[in-house]
Amino acid sequence: MKIGVLALQGDFAEHISMLKKIGVETAEVRLPEHLNGLDGLIIPGGESTTIGKLAAAYNLMEPACASSDGPHAIWGTCAGAIFLSNDIGRDQPLLGLMNIRVRRNAFGRQIDSFETDLEIDELFKATGTEHPYHAVFIRAPIIESVGGNAKVLSALEDGRIVAAQEGHLLATSFHPELTNDTRFHEYFISLAS
Ligand code: GLN
């Protein structure tokens, strides 16, 4: 099992530490050839416009989408979720792999960042746990709607969607790499294997 983390911009180092914590082999992905032989790819939080521009400049867009030798499971956290989506209502480079409509900076500015506990049944089932998942939101997007085969994994109390899954694709508005809770990373590994 080898998981790559897109290492162009954002908090890729934190994802790598989480993966090491659960004993998974990791690779930093900066060039198309770094995608070869990966079981999964994580796109970190950061600035989605910057990640998109750099991914296009380094010719990573197409190889990340074509799954023959590359990763078959992809997980985007925060800016990564934006980059995975196929509709954000404005023009910027997107992988466009996931049928979710995302709104950037949906909770306001940096100062409106927050933390909250989430119920994520699928995650609890997969990891045999029950305690709530503590989620960190930093200038986070929301998932306005899911289409295609995408399903909602978790929503806030007011119904706003913050995690979704479509087959082997995963999107979270929040940052599991900024906590000590490895359950989301374990869940992603189960999708990648
Ligand atoms: N606000 C950023 C964007 O729109 C995402 C922030 C984050 O990844 N924490 O790209």
PDB file of C-alpha atoms and ligand atoms in Angstrom:
ATOM      1  CA  MET A   1       0.000   0.000   0.000  1.00  0.00           C
ATOM      2  CA  LYS A   2       1.472   3.275  -1.089  1.00  0.00           C
ATOM      3  CA  ILE A   3      -0.320   6.618  -0.820  1.00  0.00           C
ATOM      4  CA  GLY A   4       0.849   9.756  -2.577  1.00  0.00           C
ATOM      5  CA  VAL A   5       0.183  13.278  -1.360  1.00  0.00           C
ATOM      6  CA  LEU A   6       0.062  16.108  -3.892  1.00  0.00           C
ATOM      7  CA  ALA A   7       2.921  18.278  -2.644  1.00  0.00           C
ATOM      8  CA  LEU A   8       2.618  21.447  -4.719  1.00  0.00           C
ATOM      9  CA  GLN A   9       1.224  23.749  -2.050  1.00  0.00           C
ATOM     10  CA  GLY A  10      -0.667  23.505   1.234  1.00  0.00           C
ATOM     11  CA  ASP A  11      -0.397  21.189   4.224  1.00  0.00           C
ATOM     12  CA  PHE A  12       0.879  18.042   2.522  1.00  0.00           C
ATOM     13  CA  ALA A  13       3.474  17.421   5.279  1.00  0.00           C
ATOM     14  CA  GLU A  14       0.689  16.945   7.849  1.00  0.00           C
ATOM     15  CA  HIS A  15      -0.981  14.307   5.673  1.00  0.00           C
ATOM     16  CA  ILE A  16       2.334  12.500   5.303  1.00  0.00           C
ATOM     17  CA  SER A  17       2.793  12.434   9.104  1.00  0.00           C
ATOM     18  CA  MET A  18      -0.710  11.022   9.564  1.00  0.00           C
ATOM     19  CA  LEU A  19      -0.053   8.288   7.014  1.00  0.00           C
ATOM     20  CA  LYS A  20       3.265   7.426   8.672  1.00  0.00           C
ATOM     21  CA  LYS A  21       1.483   7.251  12.020  1.00  0.00           C
ATOM     22  CA  ILE A  22      -0.739   4.463  10.672  1.00  0.00           C
ATOM     23  CA  GLY A  23       2.201   2.694   9.039  1.00  0.00           C
ATOM     24  CA  VAL A  24       1.511   3.477   5.382  1.00  0.00           C
ATOM     25  CA  GLU A  25       4.212   4.037   2.782  1.00  0.00           C
ATOM     26  CA  THR A  26       4.021   7.573   1.372  1.00  0.00           C
ATOM     27  CA  ALA A  27       5.240   9.568  -1.617  1.00  0.00           C
ATOM     28  CA  GLU A  28       5.271  13.297  -2.321  1.00  0.00           C
ATOM     29  CA  VAL A  29       3.752  13.929  -5.738  1.00  0.00           C
ATOM     30  CA  ARG A  30       5.097  16.841  -7.760  1.00  0.00           C
ATOM     31  CA  LEU A  31       5.545  15.327 -11.212  1.00  0.00           C
ATOM     32  CA  PRO A  32       3.406  13.002 -13.356  1.00  0.00           C
ATOM     33  CA  GLU A  33       5.817  10.067 -12.881  1.00  0.00           C
ATOM     34  CA  HIS A  34       5.337  10.273  -9.105  1.00  0.00           C
ATOM     35  CA  LEU A  35       1.786   9.008  -9.651  1.00  0.00           C
ATOM     36  CA  ASN A  36       2.926   5.632 -10.967  1.00  0.00           C
ATOM     37  CA  GLY A  37       2.271   2.692  -8.702  1.00  0.00           C
ATOM     38  CA  LEU A  38       0.239   4.623  -6.142  1.00  0.00           C
ATOM     39  CA  ASP A  39      -2.824   3.029  -4.576  1.00  0.00           C
ATOM     40  CA  GLY A  40      -4.262   6.345  -3.515  1.00  0.00           C
ATOM     41  CA  LEU A  41      -3.679  10.067  -3.768  1.00  0.00           C
ATOM     42  CA  ILE A  42      -4.472  12.768  -1.214  1.00  0.00           C
ATOM     43  CA  ILE A  43      -4.903  16.383  -2.262  1.00  0.00           C
ATOM     44  CA  PRO A  44      -4.255  18.577   0.778  1.00  0.00           C
ATOM     45  CA  GLY A  45      -5.764  21.805   2.008  1.00  0.00           C
ATOM     46  CA  GLY A  46      -4.209  25.059   0.936  1.00  0.00           C
ATOM     47  CA  GLU A  47      -5.325  27.412  -1.796  1.00  0.00           C
ATOM     48  CA  SER A  48      -7.269  25.658  -4.533  1.00  0.00           C
ATOM     49  CA  THR A  49      -6.456  28.264  -7.195  1.00  0.00           C
ATOM     50  CA  THR A  50      -2.723  27.851  -6.538  1.00  0.00           C
ATOM     51  CA  ILE A  51      -2.902  24.056  -6.414  1.00  0.00           C
ATOM     52  CA  GLY A  52      -4.859  24.075  -9.691  1.00  0.00           C
ATOM     53  CA  LYS A  53      -2.480  26.414 -11.493  1.00  0.00           C
ATOM     54  CA  LEU A  54       0.582  24.452 -10.354  1.00  0.00           C
ATOM     55  CA  ALA A  55      -1.003  21.092 -11.201  1.00  0.00           C
ATOM     56  CA  ALA A  56      -1.735  22.361 -14.709  1.00  0.00           C
ATOM     57  CA  ALA A  57       1.791  23.816 -15.072  1.00  0.00           C
ATOM     58  CA  TYR A  58       3.381  20.500 -14.016  1.00  0.00           C
ATOM     59  CA  ASN A  59       1.118  18.479 -16.376  1.00  0.00           C
ATOM     60  CA  LEU A  60      -0.490  16.625 -13.501  1.00  0.00           C
ATOM     61  CA  MET A  61      -4.139  17.151 -14.405  1.00  0.00           C
ATOM     62  CA  GLU A  62      -4.535  14.393 -16.973  1.00  0.00           C
ATOM     63  CA  PRO A  63      -2.391  11.681 -15.339  1.00  0.00           C
ATOM     64  CA  ALA A  64      -4.170  12.232 -12.003  1.00  0.00           C
ATOM     65  CA  CYS A  65      -7.499  11.531 -13.717  1.00  0.00           C
ATOM     66  CA  ALA A  66      -6.456   8.538 -15.844  1.00  0.00           C
ATOM     67  CA  SER A  67      -6.474   5.570 -13.529  1.00  0.00           C
ATOM     68  CA  SER A  68      -4.596   2.860 -15.468  1.00  0.00           C
ATOM     69  CA  ASP A  69      -1.283   2.989 -13.582  1.00  0.00           C
ATOM     70  CA  GLY A  70      -2.072   5.854 -11.240  1.00  0.00           C
ATOM     71  CA  PRO A  71      -4.037   5.979  -7.997  1.00  0.00           C
ATOM     72  CA  HIS A  72      -7.581   4.612  -8.094  1.00  0.00           C
ATOM     73  CA  ALA A  73      -8.663   6.278  -4.867  1.00  0.00           C
ATOM     74  CA  ILE A  74      -8.405  10.039  -4.414  1.00  0.00           C
ATOM     75  CA  TRP A  75      -9.241  12.121  -1.356  1.00  0.00           C
ATOM     76  CA  GLY A  76      -9.393  15.905  -1.326  1.00  0.00           C
ATOM     77  CA  THR A  77      -9.387  17.832   1.951  1.00  0.00           C
ATOM     78  CA  CYS A  78     -10.656  21.422   1.910  1.00  0.00           C
ATOM     79  CA  ALA A  79      -8.887  23.045  -1.082  1.00  0.00           C
ATOM     80  CA  GLY A  80      -8.361  19.458  -2.297  1.00  0.00           C
ATOM     81  CA  ALA A  81     -12.122  18.852  -2.181  1.00  0.00           C
ATOM     82  CA  ILE A  82     -12.631  21.959  -4.313  1.00  0.00           C
ATOM     83  CA  PHE A  83     -10.026  20.709  -6.787  1.00  0.00           C
ATOM     84  CA  LEU A  84     -11.714  17.272  -7.024  1.00  0.00           C
ATOM     85  CA  SER A  85     -15.178  18.667  -7.692  1.00  0.00           C
ATOM     86  CA  ASN A  86     -16.720  19.259 -11.083  1.00  0.00           C
ATOM     87  CA  ASP A  87     -18.628  22.453 -10.302  1.00  0.00           C
ATOM     88  CA  ILE A  88     -17.674  25.444  -8.188  1.00  0.00           C
ATOM     89  CA  GLY A  89     -19.632  28.039 -10.126  1.00  0.00           C
ATOM     90  CA  ARG A  90     -16.523  29.892 -11.288  1.00  0.00           C
ATOM     91  CA  ASP A  91     -13.569  29.384 -13.556  1.00  0.00           C
ATOM     92  CA  GLN A  92     -10.372  27.823 -12.146  1.00  0.00           C
ATOM     93  CA  PRO A  93      -8.512  24.576 -12.918  1.00  0.00           C
ATOM     94  CA  LEU A  94     -10.360  21.574 -11.434  1.00  0.00           C
ATOM     95  CA  LEU A  95      -9.796  17.838 -11.739  1.00  0.00           C
ATOM     96  CA  GLY A  96     -13.584  17.646 -12.054  1.00  0.00           C
ATOM     97  CA  LEU A  97     -13.687  13.971 -11.076  1.00  0.00           C
ATOM     98  CA  MET A  98     -16.411  14.124  -8.462  1.00  0.00           C
ATOM     99  CA  ASN A  99     -20.058  14.951  -9.004  1.00  0.00           C
ATOM    100  CA  ILE A 100     -20.307  17.497  -6.240  1.00  0.00           C
ATOM    101  CA  ARG A 101     -21.110  21.175  -6.357  1.00  0.00           C
ATOM    102  CA  VAL A 102     -18.837  23.089  -4.011  1.00  0.00           C
ATOM    103  CA  ARG A 103     -18.884  26.683  -2.779  1.00  0.00           C
ATOM    104  CA  ARG A 104     -15.518  28.115  -1.742  1.00  0.00           C
ATOM    105  CA  ASN A 105     -15.042  30.076   1.481  1.00  0.00           C
ATOM    106  CA  ALA A 106     -18.639  29.307   2.396  1.00  0.00           C
ATOM    107  CA  PHE A 107     -18.241  30.085   6.084  1.00  0.00           C
ATOM    108  CA  GLY A 108     -16.596  33.460   5.609  1.00  0.00           C
ATOM    109  CA  ARG A 109     -13.070  34.661   6.165  1.00  0.00           C
ATOM    110  CA  GLN A 110     -10.100  33.193   8.020  1.00  0.00           C
ATOM    111  CA  ILE A 111     -11.478  34.602  11.284  1.00  0.00           C
ATOM    112  CA  ASP A 112     -14.654  32.531  10.825  1.00  0.00           C
ATOM    113  CA  SER A 113     -12.691  29.273  10.943  1.00  0.00           C
ATOM    114  CA  PHE A 114     -14.085  26.851  13.545  1.00  0.00           C
ATOM    115  CA  GLU A 115     -14.000  23.346  14.998  1.00  0.00           C
ATOM    116  CA  THR A 116     -16.942  21.062  15.660  1.00  0.00           C
ATOM    117  CA  ASP A 117     -17.827  17.445  16.409  1.00  0.00           C
ATOM    118  CA  LEU A 118     -19.372  15.441  13.599  1.00  0.00           C
ATOM    119  CA  GLU A 119     -21.371  12.236  13.407  1.00  0.00           C
ATOM    120  CA  ILE A 120     -20.054  10.188  10.492  1.00  0.00           C
ATOM    121  CA  ASP A 121     -21.817   6.817  10.578  1.00  0.00           C
ATOM    122  CA  GLU A 122     -19.911   5.324   7.646  1.00  0.00           C
ATOM    123  CA  LEU A 123     -16.594   6.194   9.290  1.00  0.00           C
ATOM    124  CA  PHE A 124     -17.686   4.859  12.682  1.00  0.00           C
ATOM    125  CA  LYS A 125     -18.858   1.609  11.096  1.00  0.00           C
ATOM    126  CA  ALA A 126     -15.621   1.179   9.117  1.00  0.00           C
ATOM    127  CA  THR A 127     -13.387   1.823  12.126  1.00  0.00           C
ATOM    128  CA  GLY A 128     -15.557   0.099  14.756  1.00  0.00           C
ATOM    129  CA  THR A 129     -15.756   3.280  16.846  1.00  0.00           C
ATOM    130  CA  GLU A 130     -18.561   5.489  18.147  1.00  0.00           C
ATOM    131  CA  HIS A 131     -17.050   8.689  19.464  1.00  0.00           C
ATOM    132  CA  PRO A 132     -17.692  11.851  17.418  1.00  0.00           C
ATOM    133  CA  TYR A 133     -15.173  13.039  14.888  1.00  0.00           C
ATOM    134  CA  HIS A 134     -13.617  16.388  15.810  1.00  0.00           C
ATOM    135  CA  ALA A 135     -13.349  18.398  12.596  1.00  0.00           C
ATOM    136  CA  VAL A 136     -11.293  21.526  11.884  1.00  0.00           C
ATOM    137  CA  PHE A 137     -12.658  23.999   9.315  1.00  0.00           C
ATOM    138  CA  ILE A 138     -10.312  26.686   7.937  1.00  0.00           C
ATOM    139  CA  ARG A 139     -11.801  29.039   5.353  1.00  0.00           C
ATOM    140  CA  ALA A 140     -13.662  25.940   4.369  1.00  0.00           C
ATOM    141  CA  PRO A 141     -15.872  25.203   1.395  1.00  0.00           C
ATOM    142  CA  ILE A 142     -19.267  23.532   1.704  1.00  0.00           C
ATOM    143  CA  ILE A 143     -20.581  20.864  -0.584  1.00  0.00           C
ATOM    144  CA  GLU A 144     -23.783  22.463  -1.838  1.00  0.00           C
ATOM    145  CA  SER A 145     -25.113  19.330  -3.486  1.00  0.00           C
ATOM    146  CA  VAL A 146     -24.122  15.845  -4.579  1.00  0.00           C
ATOM    147  CA  GLY A 147     -24.967  14.310  -7.965  1.00  0.00           C
ATOM    148  CA  GLY A 148     -24.071  11.219  -9.988  1.00  0.00           C
ATOM    149  CA  ASN A 149     -23.229   8.394  -7.594  1.00  0.00           C
ATOM    150  CA  ALA A 150     -21.937  10.708  -4.894  1.00  0.00           C
ATOM    151  CA  LYS A 151     -23.441  10.322  -1.437  1.00  0.00           C
ATOM    152  CA  VAL A 152     -23.344  12.482   1.648  1.00  0.00           C
ATOM    153  CA  LEU A 153     -21.039  11.166   4.391  1.00  0.00           C
ATOM    154  CA  SER A 154     -21.559  13.933   6.895  1.00  0.00           C
ATOM    155  CA  ALA A 155     -23.433  17.196   7.349  1.00  0.00           C
ATOM    156  CA  LEU A 156     -23.520  19.895  10.006  1.00  0.00           C
ATOM    157  CA  GLU A 157     -26.594  20.152  12.248  1.00  0.00           C
ATOM    158  CA  ASP A 158     -28.095  22.729   9.896  1.00  0.00           C
ATOM    159  CA  GLY A 159     -27.805  20.267   7.002  1.00  0.00           C
ATOM    160  CA  ARG A 160     -24.824  21.768   5.194  1.00  0.00           C
ATOM    161  CA  ILE A 161     -22.796  18.940   3.644  1.00  0.00           C
ATOM    162  CA  VAL A 162     -19.159  18.698   4.725  1.00  0.00           C
ATOM    163  CA  ALA A 163     -18.107  15.229   3.545  1.00  0.00           C
ATOM    164  CA  ALA A 164     -19.056  13.173   0.501  1.00  0.00           C
ATOM    165  CA  GLN A 165     -17.989  10.000  -1.238  1.00  0.00           C
ATOM    166  CA  GLU A 166     -18.396   8.771  -4.798  1.00  0.00           C
ATOM    167  CA  GLY A 167     -16.999   5.286  -5.181  1.00  0.00           C
ATOM    168  CA  HIS A 168     -13.265   5.598  -4.523  1.00  0.00           C
ATOM    169  CA  LEU A 169     -13.383   9.378  -4.363  1.00  0.00           C
ATOM    170  CA  LEU A 170     -13.659  11.225  -1.080  1.00  0.00           C
ATOM    171  CA  ALA A 171     -14.126  14.919  -0.328  1.00  0.00           C
ATOM    172  CA  THR A 172     -14.027  16.607   3.076  1.00  0.00           C
ATOM    173  CA  SER A 173     -14.508  20.332   3.764  1.00  0.00           C
ATOM    174  CA  PHE A 174     -12.416  19.977   6.901  1.00  0.00           C
ATOM    175  CA  HIS A 175      -8.836  18.948   7.748  1.00  0.00           C
ATOM    176  CA  PRO A 176      -8.398  15.446   9.277  1.00  0.00           C
ATOM    177  CA  GLU A 177      -4.620  15.902   8.943  1.00  0.00           C
ATOM    178  CA  LEU A 178      -4.691  18.655  11.587  1.00  0.00           C
ATOM    179  CA  THR A 179      -5.986  16.421  14.386  1.00  0.00           C
ATOM    180  CA  ASN A 180      -4.642  13.349  16.178  1.00  0.00           C
ATOM    181  CA  ASP A 181      -7.575  11.270  14.981  1.00  0.00           C
ATOM    182  CA  THR A 182      -6.370   8.868  12.311  1.00  0.00           C
ATOM    183  CA  ARG A 183      -9.797   7.401  11.529  1.00  0.00           C
ATOM    184  CA  PHE A 184     -10.371   9.322   8.298  1.00  0.00           C
ATOM    185  CA  HIS A 185      -6.960   8.331   6.971  1.00  0.00           C
ATOM    186  CA  GLU A 186      -7.700   4.706   7.892  1.00  0.00           C
ATOM    187  CA  TYR A 187     -11.020   4.973   6.084  1.00  0.00           C
ATOM    188  CA  PHE A 188      -9.297   6.300   2.960  1.00  0.00           C
ATOM    189  CA  ILE A 189      -6.775   3.437   3.086  1.00  0.00           C
ATOM    190  CA  SER A 190      -9.712   1.006   3.073  1.00  0.00           C
ATOM    191  CA  LEU A 191     -10.964   2.646  -0.154  1.00  0.00           C
ATOM    192  CA  ALA A 192      -7.512   2.543  -1.732  1.00  0.00           C
ATOM    193  CA  SER A 193      -6.873  -1.131  -1.018  1.00  0.00           C
TER     194      SER A 193
HETATM  195  N1  GLN B   1     -10.189  28.807   1.010  1.00  0.00           N
HETATM  196  C1  GLN B   1      -9.349  27.865   0.313  1.00  0.00           C
HETATM  197  C2  GLN B   1      -9.763  27.746  -1.156  1.00  0.00           C
HETATM  198  O1  GLN B   1     -10.801  28.206  -1.536  1.00  0.00           O
HETATM  199  C3  GLN B   1      -9.377  26.511   0.980  1.00  0.00           C
HETATM  200  C4  GLN B   1      -8.867  26.630   2.390  1.00  0.00           C
HETATM  201  C5  GLN B   1      -8.254  25.383   2.931  1.00  0.00           C
HETATM  202  O2  GLN B   1      -7.842  24.482   2.207  1.00  0.00           O
HETATM  203  N2  GLN B   1      -8.112  25.358   4.232  1.00  0.00           N
HETATM  204  O3  GLN B   1      -9.037  27.198  -1.913  1.00  0.00           O
END
